[in-house]
XYZ file of C-alpha atoms in Angstrom:
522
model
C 27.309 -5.664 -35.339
C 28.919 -9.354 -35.563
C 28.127 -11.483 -37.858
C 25.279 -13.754 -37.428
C 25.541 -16.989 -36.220
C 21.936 -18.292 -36.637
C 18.960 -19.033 -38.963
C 17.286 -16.027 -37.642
C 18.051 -12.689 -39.104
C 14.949 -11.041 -38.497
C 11.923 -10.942 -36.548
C 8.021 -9.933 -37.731
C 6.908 -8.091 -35.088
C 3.508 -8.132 -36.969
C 0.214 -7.459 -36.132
C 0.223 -4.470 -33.847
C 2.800 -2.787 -34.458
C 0.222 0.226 -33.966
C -0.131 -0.828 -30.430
C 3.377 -0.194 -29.284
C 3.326 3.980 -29.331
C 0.003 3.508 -26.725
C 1.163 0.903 -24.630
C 3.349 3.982 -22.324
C -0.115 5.119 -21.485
C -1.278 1.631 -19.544
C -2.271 2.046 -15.629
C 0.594 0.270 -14.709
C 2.311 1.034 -11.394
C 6.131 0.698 -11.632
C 6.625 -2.379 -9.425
C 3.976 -4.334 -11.471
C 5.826 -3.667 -14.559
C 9.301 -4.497 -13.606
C 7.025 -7.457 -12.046
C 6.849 -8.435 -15.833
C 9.858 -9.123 -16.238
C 10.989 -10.796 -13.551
C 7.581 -13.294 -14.190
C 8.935 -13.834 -17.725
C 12.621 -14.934 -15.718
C 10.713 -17.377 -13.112
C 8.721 -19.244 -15.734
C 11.592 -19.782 -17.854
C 14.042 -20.781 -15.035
C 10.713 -23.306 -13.562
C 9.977 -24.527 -16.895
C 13.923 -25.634 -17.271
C 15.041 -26.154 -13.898
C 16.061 -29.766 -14.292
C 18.059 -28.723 -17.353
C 19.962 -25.238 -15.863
C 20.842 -27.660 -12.519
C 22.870 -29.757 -15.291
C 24.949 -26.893 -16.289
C 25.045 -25.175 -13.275
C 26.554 -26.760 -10.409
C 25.877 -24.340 -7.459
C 22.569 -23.873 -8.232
C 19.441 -24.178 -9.541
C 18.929 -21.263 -7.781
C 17.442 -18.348 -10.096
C 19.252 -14.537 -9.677
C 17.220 -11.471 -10.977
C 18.949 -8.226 -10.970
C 17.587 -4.928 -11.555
C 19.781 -1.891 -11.638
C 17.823 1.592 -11.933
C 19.931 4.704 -13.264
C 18.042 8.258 -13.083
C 20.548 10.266 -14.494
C 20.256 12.078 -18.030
C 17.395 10.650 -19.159
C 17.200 7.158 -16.856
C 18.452 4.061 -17.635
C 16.999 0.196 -15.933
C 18.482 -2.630 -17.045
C 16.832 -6.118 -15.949
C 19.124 -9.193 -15.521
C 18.341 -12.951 -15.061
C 20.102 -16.671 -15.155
C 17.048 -18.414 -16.551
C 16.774 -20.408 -19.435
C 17.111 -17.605 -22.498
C 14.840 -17.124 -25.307
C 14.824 -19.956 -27.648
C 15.005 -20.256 -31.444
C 11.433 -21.418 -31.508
C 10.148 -19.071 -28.878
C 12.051 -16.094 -30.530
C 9.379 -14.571 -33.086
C 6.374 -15.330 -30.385
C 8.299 -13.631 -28.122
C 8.477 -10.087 -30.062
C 5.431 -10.084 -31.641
C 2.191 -8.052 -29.348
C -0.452 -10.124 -28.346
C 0.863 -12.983 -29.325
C -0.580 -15.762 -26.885
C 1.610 -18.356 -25.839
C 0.690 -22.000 -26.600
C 0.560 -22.717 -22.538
C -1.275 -20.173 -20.715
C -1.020 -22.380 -17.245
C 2.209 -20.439 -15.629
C 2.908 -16.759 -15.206
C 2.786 -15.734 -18.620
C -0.684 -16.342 -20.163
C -1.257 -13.051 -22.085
C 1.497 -12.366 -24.593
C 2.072 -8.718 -24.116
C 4.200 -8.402 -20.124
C 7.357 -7.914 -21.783
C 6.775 -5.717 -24.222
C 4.215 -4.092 -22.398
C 6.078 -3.019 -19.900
C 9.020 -2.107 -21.625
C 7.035 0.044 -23.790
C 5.311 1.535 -20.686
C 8.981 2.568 -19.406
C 10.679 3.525 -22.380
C 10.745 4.286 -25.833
C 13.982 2.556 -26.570
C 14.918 -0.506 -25.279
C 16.895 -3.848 -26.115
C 16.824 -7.798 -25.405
C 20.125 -9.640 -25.196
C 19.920 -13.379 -24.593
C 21.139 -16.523 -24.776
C 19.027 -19.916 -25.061
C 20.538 -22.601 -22.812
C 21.444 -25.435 -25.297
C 22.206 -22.864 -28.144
C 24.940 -21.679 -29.057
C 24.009 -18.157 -29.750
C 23.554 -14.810 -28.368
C 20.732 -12.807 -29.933
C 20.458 -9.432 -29.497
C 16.898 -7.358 -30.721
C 16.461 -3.848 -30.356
C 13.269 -1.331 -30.251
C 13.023 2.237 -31.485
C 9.077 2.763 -30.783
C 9.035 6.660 -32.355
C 10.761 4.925 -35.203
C 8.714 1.690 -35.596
C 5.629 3.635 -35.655
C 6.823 6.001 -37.745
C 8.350 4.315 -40.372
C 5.892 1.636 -39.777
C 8.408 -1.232 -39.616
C 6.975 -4.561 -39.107
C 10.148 -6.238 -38.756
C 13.692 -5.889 -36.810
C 16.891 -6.897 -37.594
C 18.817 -9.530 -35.043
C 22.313 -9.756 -34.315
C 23.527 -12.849 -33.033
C 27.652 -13.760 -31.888
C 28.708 -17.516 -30.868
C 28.998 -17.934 -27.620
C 29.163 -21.929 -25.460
C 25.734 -23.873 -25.717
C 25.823 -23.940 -21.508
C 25.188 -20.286 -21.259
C 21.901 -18.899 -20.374
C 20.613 -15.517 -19.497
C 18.498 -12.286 -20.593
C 19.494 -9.297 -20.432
C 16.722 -6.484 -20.745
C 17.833 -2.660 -21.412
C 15.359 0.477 -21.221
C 16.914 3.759 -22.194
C 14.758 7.049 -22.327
C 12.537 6.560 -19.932
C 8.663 7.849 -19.957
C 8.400 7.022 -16.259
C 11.446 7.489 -13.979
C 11.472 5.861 -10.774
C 12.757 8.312 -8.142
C 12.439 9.264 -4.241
C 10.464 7.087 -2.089
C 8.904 5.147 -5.710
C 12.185 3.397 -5.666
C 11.695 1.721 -2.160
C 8.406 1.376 -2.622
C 9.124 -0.774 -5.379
C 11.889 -2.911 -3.573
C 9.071 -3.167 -1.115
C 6.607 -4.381 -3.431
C 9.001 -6.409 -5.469
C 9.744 -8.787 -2.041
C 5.685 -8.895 -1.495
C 5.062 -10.146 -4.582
C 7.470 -12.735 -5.108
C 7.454 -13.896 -1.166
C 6.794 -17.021 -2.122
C 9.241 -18.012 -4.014
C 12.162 -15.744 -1.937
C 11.103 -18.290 1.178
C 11.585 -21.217 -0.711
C 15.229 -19.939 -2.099
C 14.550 -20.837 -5.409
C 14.597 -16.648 -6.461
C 16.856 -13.633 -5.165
C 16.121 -10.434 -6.526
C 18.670 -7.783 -6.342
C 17.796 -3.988 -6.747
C 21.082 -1.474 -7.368
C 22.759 -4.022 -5.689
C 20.454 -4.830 -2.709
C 19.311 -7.783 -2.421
C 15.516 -7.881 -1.569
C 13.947 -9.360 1.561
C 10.311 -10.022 2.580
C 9.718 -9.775 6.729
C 6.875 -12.049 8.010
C 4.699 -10.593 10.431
C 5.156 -11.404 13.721
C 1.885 -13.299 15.049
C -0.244 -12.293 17.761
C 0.512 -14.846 20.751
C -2.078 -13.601 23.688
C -4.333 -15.049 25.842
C -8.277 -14.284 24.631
C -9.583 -11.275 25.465
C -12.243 -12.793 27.951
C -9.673 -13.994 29.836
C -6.267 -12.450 29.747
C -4.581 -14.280 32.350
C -4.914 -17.274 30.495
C -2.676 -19.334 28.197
C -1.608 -17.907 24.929
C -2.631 -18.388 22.189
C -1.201 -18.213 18.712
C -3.958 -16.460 16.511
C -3.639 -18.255 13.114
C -5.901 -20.669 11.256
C -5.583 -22.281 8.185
C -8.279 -21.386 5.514
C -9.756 -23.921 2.947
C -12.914 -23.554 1.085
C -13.967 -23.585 -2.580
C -17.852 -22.235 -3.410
C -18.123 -23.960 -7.130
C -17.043 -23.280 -10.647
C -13.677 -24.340 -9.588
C -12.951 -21.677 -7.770
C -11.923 -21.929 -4.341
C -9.362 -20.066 -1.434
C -6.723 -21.747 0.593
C -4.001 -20.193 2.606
C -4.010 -18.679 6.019
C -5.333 -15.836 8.430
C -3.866 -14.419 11.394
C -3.384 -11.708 13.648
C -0.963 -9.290 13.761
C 1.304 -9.019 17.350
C 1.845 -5.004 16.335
C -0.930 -3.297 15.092
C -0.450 -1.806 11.611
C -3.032 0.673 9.596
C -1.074 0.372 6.466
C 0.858 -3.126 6.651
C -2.480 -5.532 7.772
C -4.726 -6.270 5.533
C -4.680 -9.640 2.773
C -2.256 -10.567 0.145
C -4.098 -12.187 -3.006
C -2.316 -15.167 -4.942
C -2.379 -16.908 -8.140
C 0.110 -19.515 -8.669
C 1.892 -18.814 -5.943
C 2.901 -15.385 -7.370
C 0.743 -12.233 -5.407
C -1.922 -10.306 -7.474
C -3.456 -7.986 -5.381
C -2.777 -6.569 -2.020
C 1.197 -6.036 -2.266
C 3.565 -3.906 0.209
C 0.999 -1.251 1.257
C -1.761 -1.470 -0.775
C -3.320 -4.774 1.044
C -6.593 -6.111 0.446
C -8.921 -4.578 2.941
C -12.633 -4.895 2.043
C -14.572 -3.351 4.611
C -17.293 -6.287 4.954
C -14.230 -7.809 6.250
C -12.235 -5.017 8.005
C -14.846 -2.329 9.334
C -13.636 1.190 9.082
C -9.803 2.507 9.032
C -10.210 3.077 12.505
C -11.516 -0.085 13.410
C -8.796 -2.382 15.286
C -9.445 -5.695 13.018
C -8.418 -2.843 10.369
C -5.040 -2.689 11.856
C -4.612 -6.526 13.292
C -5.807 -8.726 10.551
C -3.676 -10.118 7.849
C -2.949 -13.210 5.966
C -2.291 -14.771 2.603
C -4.818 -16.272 0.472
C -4.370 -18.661 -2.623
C -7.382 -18.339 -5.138
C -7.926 -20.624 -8.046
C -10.313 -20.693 -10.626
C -10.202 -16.858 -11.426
C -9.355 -14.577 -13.779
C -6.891 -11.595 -13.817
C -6.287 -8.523 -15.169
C -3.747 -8.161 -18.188
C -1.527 -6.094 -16.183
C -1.591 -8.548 -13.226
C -2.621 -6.295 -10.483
C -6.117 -7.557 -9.622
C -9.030 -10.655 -9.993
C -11.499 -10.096 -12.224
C -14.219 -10.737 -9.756
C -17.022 -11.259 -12.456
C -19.840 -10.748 -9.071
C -18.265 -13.428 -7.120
C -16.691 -11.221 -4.635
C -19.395 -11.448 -2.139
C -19.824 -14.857 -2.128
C -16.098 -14.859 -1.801
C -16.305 -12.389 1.251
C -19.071 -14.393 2.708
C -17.400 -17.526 3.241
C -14.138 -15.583 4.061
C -15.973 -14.070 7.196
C -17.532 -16.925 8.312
C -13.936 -19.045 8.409
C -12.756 -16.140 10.158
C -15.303 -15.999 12.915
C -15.572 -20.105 13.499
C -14.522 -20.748 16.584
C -12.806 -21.606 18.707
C -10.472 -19.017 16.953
C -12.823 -16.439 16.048
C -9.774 -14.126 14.858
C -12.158 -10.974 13.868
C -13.428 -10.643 17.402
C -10.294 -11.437 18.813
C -8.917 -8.684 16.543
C -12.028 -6.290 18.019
C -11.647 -6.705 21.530
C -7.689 -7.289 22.506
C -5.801 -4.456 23.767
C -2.393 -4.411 24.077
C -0.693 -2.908 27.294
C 2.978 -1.460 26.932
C 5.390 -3.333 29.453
C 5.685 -0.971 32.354
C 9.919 -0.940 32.077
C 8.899 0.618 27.818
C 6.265 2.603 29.844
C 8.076 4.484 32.784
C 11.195 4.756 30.131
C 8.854 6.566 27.654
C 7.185 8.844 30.572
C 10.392 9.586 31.560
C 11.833 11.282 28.380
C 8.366 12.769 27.611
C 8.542 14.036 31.066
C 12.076 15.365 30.806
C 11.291 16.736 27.080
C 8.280 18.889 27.824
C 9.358 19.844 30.986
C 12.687 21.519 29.003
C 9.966 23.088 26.406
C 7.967 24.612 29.436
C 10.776 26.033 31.768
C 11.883 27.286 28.274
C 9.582 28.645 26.665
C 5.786 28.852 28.525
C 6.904 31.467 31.197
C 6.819 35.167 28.573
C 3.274 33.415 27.485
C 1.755 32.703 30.888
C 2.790 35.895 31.845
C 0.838 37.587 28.910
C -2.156 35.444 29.620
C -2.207 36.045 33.658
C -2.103 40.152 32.952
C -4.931 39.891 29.903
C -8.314 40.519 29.808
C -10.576 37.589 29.739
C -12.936 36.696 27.078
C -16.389 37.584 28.026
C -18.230 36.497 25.109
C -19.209 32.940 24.658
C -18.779 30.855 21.526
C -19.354 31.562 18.293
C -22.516 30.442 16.752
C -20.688 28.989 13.628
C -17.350 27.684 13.480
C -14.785 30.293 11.179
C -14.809 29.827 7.371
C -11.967 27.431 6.301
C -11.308 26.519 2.510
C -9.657 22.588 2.901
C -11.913 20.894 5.157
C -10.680 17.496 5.848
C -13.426 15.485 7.372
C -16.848 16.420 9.410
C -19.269 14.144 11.394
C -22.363 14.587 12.847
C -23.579 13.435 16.001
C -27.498 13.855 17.034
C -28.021 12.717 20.623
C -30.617 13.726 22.869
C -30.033 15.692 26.492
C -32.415 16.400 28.844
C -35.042 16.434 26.449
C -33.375 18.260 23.939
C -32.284 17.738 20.423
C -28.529 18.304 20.152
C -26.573 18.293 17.387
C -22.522 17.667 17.500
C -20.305 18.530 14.908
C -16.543 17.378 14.872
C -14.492 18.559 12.606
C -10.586 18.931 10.978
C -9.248 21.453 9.116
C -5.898 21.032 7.181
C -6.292 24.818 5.980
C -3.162 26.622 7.119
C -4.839 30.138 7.227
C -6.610 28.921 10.436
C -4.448 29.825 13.108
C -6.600 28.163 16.423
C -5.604 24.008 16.904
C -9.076 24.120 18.859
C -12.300 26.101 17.569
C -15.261 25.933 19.276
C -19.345 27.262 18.196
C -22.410 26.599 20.259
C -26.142 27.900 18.633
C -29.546 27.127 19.977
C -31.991 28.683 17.576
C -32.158 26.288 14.884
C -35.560 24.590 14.495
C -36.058 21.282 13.148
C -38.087 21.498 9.630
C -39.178 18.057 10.337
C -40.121 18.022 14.089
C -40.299 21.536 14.483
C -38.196 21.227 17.541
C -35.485 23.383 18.540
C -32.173 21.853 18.274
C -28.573 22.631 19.758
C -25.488 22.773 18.322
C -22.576 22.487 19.153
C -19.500 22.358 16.407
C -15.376 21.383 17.536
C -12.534 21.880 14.984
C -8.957 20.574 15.209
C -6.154 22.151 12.815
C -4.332 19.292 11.334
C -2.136 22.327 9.990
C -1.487 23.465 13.236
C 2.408 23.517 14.168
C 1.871 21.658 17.372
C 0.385 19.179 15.303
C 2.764 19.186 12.671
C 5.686 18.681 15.255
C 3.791 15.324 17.509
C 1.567 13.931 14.986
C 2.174 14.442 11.201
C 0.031 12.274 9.150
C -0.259 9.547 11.542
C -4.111 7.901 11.820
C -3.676 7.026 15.462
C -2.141 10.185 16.803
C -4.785 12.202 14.916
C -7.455 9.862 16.054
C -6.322 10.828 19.937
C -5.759 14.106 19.770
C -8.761 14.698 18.162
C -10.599 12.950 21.008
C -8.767 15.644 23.315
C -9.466 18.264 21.632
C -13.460 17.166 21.542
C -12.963 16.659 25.450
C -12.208 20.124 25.647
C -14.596 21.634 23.383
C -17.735 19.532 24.850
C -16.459 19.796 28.385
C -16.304 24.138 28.280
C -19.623 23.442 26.506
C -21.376 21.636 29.582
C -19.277 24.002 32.421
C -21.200 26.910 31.065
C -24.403 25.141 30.767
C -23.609 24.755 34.899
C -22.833 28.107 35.716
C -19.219 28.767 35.144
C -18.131 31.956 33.434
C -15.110 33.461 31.247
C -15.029 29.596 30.015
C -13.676 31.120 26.215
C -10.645 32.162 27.751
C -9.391 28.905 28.444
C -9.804 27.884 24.751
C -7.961 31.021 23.827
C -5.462 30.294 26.236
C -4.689 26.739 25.046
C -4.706 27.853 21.796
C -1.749 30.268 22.855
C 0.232 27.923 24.528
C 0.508 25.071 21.801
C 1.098 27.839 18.703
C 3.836 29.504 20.718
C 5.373 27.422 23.141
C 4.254 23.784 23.292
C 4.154 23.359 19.614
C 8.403 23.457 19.778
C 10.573 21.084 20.384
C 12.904 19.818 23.359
């Protein structure tokens, strides 16, 4: 190591040392603890932004880079302009749990850095330089070893370097949790919805391997109102203000979404201007706001909301509500549904029609595409079907056995007179070969009423190829098909309560034709 070139040769990284060897095992998700550092960079480059635009004449503009290696053993190293570590912020800065002296910015706990590093790797290093000093410290963390050996203080090499430079430089070796596949963009995802304020202002960039990071705005919904859509349009956003005591209060904005999204709408939560809770994909949706998944103010709704007053958790992922949430929700719904710009309504009752150019350009390639599967591959099974022996037998009483059930409802209607009972169902169990099931019984007896009830059950295979091939995990392409495939089931029902006969084989038949022929593609 060089020689040292400051007062500091050491650093007491007492109490706590204990701590460290338990802090890999925090709930952190991997974009709020590289979030930790890059707060740590933003509060330093804020707190010394008149100073760093004295030194630095193309700027103040703060650069964060992150570069993420997964090979033997994985590798991130953290990089920022801002302001350094300082002499006199050196030993707070090492020690756990040590609270700094101003809790009022985005470091208010003591433990994000070391936290987080601890949470990613057992080994890892701080290199830095204080703007104004003219020193480069470098500090370095064995956790096995500092636990082990139960060292309560580290050793600091320092070099000379010009008092104008200023940066940190953050290194985690032997990783405990390795960022890989579709984690790493869902971290550059969350990374830009976190720190969107500050990337629209240009006071931040954040690279990632290289790439610099980018938040999208939603476009906004700019439509007529659903009561009368030939009318003007208008642009579905209002401003939100309120506070309900205590100090604590919401301001920000709500709008409506111009594409429909069921996992991009939904709130983003903010504390001094940097996003707590409801990042990337993981939006705040309550339902006393939202409905169900399926509802369309679900998909539609969105907006970004600036709370004061509360508190949040130490990892920085979520309020601590203390049973204010309600009242919070309360006055959130009824700014929502003021008019004239009652957005959840709105949200409820708009439909969106395709253009009819994206519509007759769509039929025609869905037209041209299953007509290729049919002339290709339908003919051997119609051919089978036309010379086989229909199904005499109706329905089942009970729908087949399957082992991963995904979801069941039950309907209870009344028809002509009579109790009925309607079960949908889906199935993601691959062993069940049928996309459409169907069971119909009428000798169950009420224990309540005594009366004699029918039922009628309808599964869809969400394992089925045909679904696998058009409709993967989608919620609105299950949500349809599933409505067609109860059409089916509760339309043989009623055309053999009227007469008709052989109805089964048409289910079989169906079932034929999507496994072996419609199921493939163009």
């Amino acid at each position: 190591m060089t020689k040292k070139a400051s007062g500091i040769e050491t650093v007491n990284i007492r109490p706590g040392v204990s701590i460290l060897s338990v802090l890999r095992h925090l709930n952190y998700r991997p974009w709020f603890a590289l979030a930790e550092f890059v707060d740590n960079a933003l509060q330093s480059f804020l707190s010394n932004r008149d100073a760093i635009k004295n030194v630095d004449r193309d700027g103040p503009l703060l650069r964060i880079a992150i570069e993420l290696d997964t090979l033997n053993g994985g590798r991130i190293v953290i990089r920022d302009n801002a302001a350094g570590i300082c002499e006199s912020e050196y030993r707070r800065a090492f020690r756990p749990a040590e609270i700094p002296p101003d809790r009022s910015g985005l470091c208010e706990f003591g433990m994000g850095m070391k936290s987080a590093a601890c949470w990613f790797a057992s080994r890892w290093h701080v290199r830095t330089s204080a703007l104004g000093e003219q020193v480069e410290r470098t500090i370095s963390f064995d956790i096995n070893r500092i636990v082990q050996d139960r060292i309560e203080e580290l050793e600091i090499s320092s070099r000379t370097i010009p008092a104008s430079d200023h940066f940190t430089e953050i290194a985690l070796t032997d990783l405990h949790h390795r960022p890989q596949g579709r984690t790493i963009a869902k971290i550059q995802e969350h990374l830009a919805s976190i720190y969107r304020v500050f990337l629209r202002t240009g006071i931040l960039q954040i690279s990632f391997n290289g790439e610099i990071l980018k938040y999208e705005d939603p476009d906004i919904l700019n439509a007529p109102h659903y009561k009368n859509t030939g009318g003007h349009p208008i642009l579905w956003r209002k401003e939100i203000d309120f506070d309900f005591g205590m100090g604590q209060g919401a301001r920000g904005f709500a709008a409506l979404r111009a594409r429909a999204s069921t996992s991009l709408a939904g709130f983003a939560l903010f504390r001094r201007n940097r996003l707590i809770q409801g990042s990337g994909d993981e939006t705040y949706r309550p339902e006393f706001i939202f409905g169900r998944s399926n509802s369309y103010r679900y998909q539609r709704l969105f907006g970004e909301l600036h709370l004061e007053g509360f508190e949040i958790s130490h990892t920085k992922d979520g309020f601590r509500w203390d049973e204010n949430e309600d009242v919070f929700l309360e006055l959130l719904k009824e700014h929502l549904e003021e008019e004239p710009l009652n957005l959840l309504q709105q949200a409820e009752e708009f439909r969106v029609r395709a253009p009819q150019q994206d519509l007759n350009q769509g039929a025609v390639r869905a037209t041209v595409r299953t007509a290729e599967t049919i002339e290709r591959d339908v003919p051997p099974i119609l051919e089978h079907q036309i010379s086989e022996e229909p199904v005499r037998q109706p329905p089942p009483n009970t729908l087949p056995p399957t082992q991963v059930r995904a979801a069941t409802r039950e309907i209870n209607v009344e028809l002509r007179g009579q109790p009925w009972r309607i079960i949908i169902e889906t199935t993601i169990d691959p062993a069940i070969g049928a996309w459409i099931a169907i069971s119909d019984r009428s000798d169950i007896i009420d224990p309540q009423t005594q009366r004699r009830v029918r039922q009628v059950g309808v599964r869809m295979s969400l394992a089925h190829p045909f679904m696998d091939q058009f409709c993967g995990a989608d919620e609105n392409s299950i949500e349809a098909l599933l409505r067609v495939a109860a059409a089916i089931g509760l339309a043989e029902t009623a055309a053999r309560d009227v007469g008709a006969i052989l109805t089964s084989t048409i289910i079989r038949n169906i079932n034929e034709l999507l496994r072996n022929g419609l199921s493939r593609p163009a």
